[in-house]
C-alpha positions as a printed Julia matrix, in Angstrom:
80×3 Matrix{Float64}:
   7.04  43.8   26.54
   5.09  46.27  24.24
   1.04  46.95  25.65
   0.29  45.22  21.93
   2.51  41.97  23.57
   0.54  41.78  26.93
  -2.86  41.89  25.4
  -2.56  39.07  22.99
  -3.95  36.23  23.73
  -2.04  33.7   24.31
  -3.55  30.68  21.81
  -4.23  32.73  18.88
  -1.98  35.79  19.26
  -5.21  37.65  18.75
  -4.44  41.84  20.17
  -7.38  41.63  22.7
  -8.98  44.25  24.81
  -9.42  43.95  28.34
 -11.1   42.24  29.9
  -9.4   38.76  27.76
 -10.9   36.44  29.66
 -14.44  36.0   27.53
 -12.95  35.75  24.49
 -10.48  32.18  25.78
 -13.57  31.18  27.33
 -15.55  31.58  23.88
 -13.11  30.93  21.42
 -10.39  28.86  23.64
 -12.62  27.02  26.25
 -10.6   23.74  26.08
  -7.59  26.45  27.32
  -9.45  28.28  29.59
 -10.83  25.03  31.62
  -6.81  24.1   32.12
  -4.97  25.74  35.3
  -2.36  27.04  34.0
  -5.18  29.71  32.85
  -4.71  30.77  36.27
  -1.33  31.63  36.42
  -1.69  34.94  33.36
  -5.14  35.45  35.15
  -3.89  35.8   38.7
  -0.86  37.99  37.62
  -3.09  40.18  35.41
  -5.75  41.19  38.64
  -2.79  41.7   41.02
  -0.65  44.0   38.51
  -4.28  46.44  38.37
  -3.59  46.61  42.79
  -6.37  43.88  43.33
  -6.14  42.44  46.76
  -5.69  38.42  46.96
  -9.11  38.18  48.61
 -10.89  39.65  46.2
  -8.47  37.59  43.26
  -9.53  34.09  45.01
 -12.92  34.9   45.08
 -13.09  35.83  41.6
 -11.05  33.54  40.35
 -12.82  30.78  42.07
 -16.78  31.38  40.71
 -14.92  32.18  36.98
 -13.43  28.64  37.5
 -16.32  26.98  39.5
 -13.75  25.64  42.55
 -12.57  26.43  46.27
 -10.21  29.64  46.68
  -8.29  27.29  48.48
  -7.68  25.0   45.11
  -6.57  28.25  43.36
  -4.15  29.49  46.04
  -2.52  25.81  46.58
  -1.89  26.09  42.47
  -0.38  29.32  42.88
   1.95  28.34  45.72
   2.61  25.4   43.87
   3.92  26.77  40.71
   5.85  29.87  42.86
   3.22  32.81  41.7
   2.77  33.48  45.58
């Protein structure tokens, strides 16, 4: 997968620069609210070497949910 493909919005296909979650939050708010976005965000953070504990804290703040809920969802979807 090319770098351009990795940095495209999964909803409108626009090429984006990191951090691109602000774009999704602004232009695709309904999709942003769905848990499905947690998978890609977790993968992005972990691919740059961020510790899982830190990832869960950040994501919990972004989505206003508990870190345990995020971890449970990712485990359920075989991401962890």
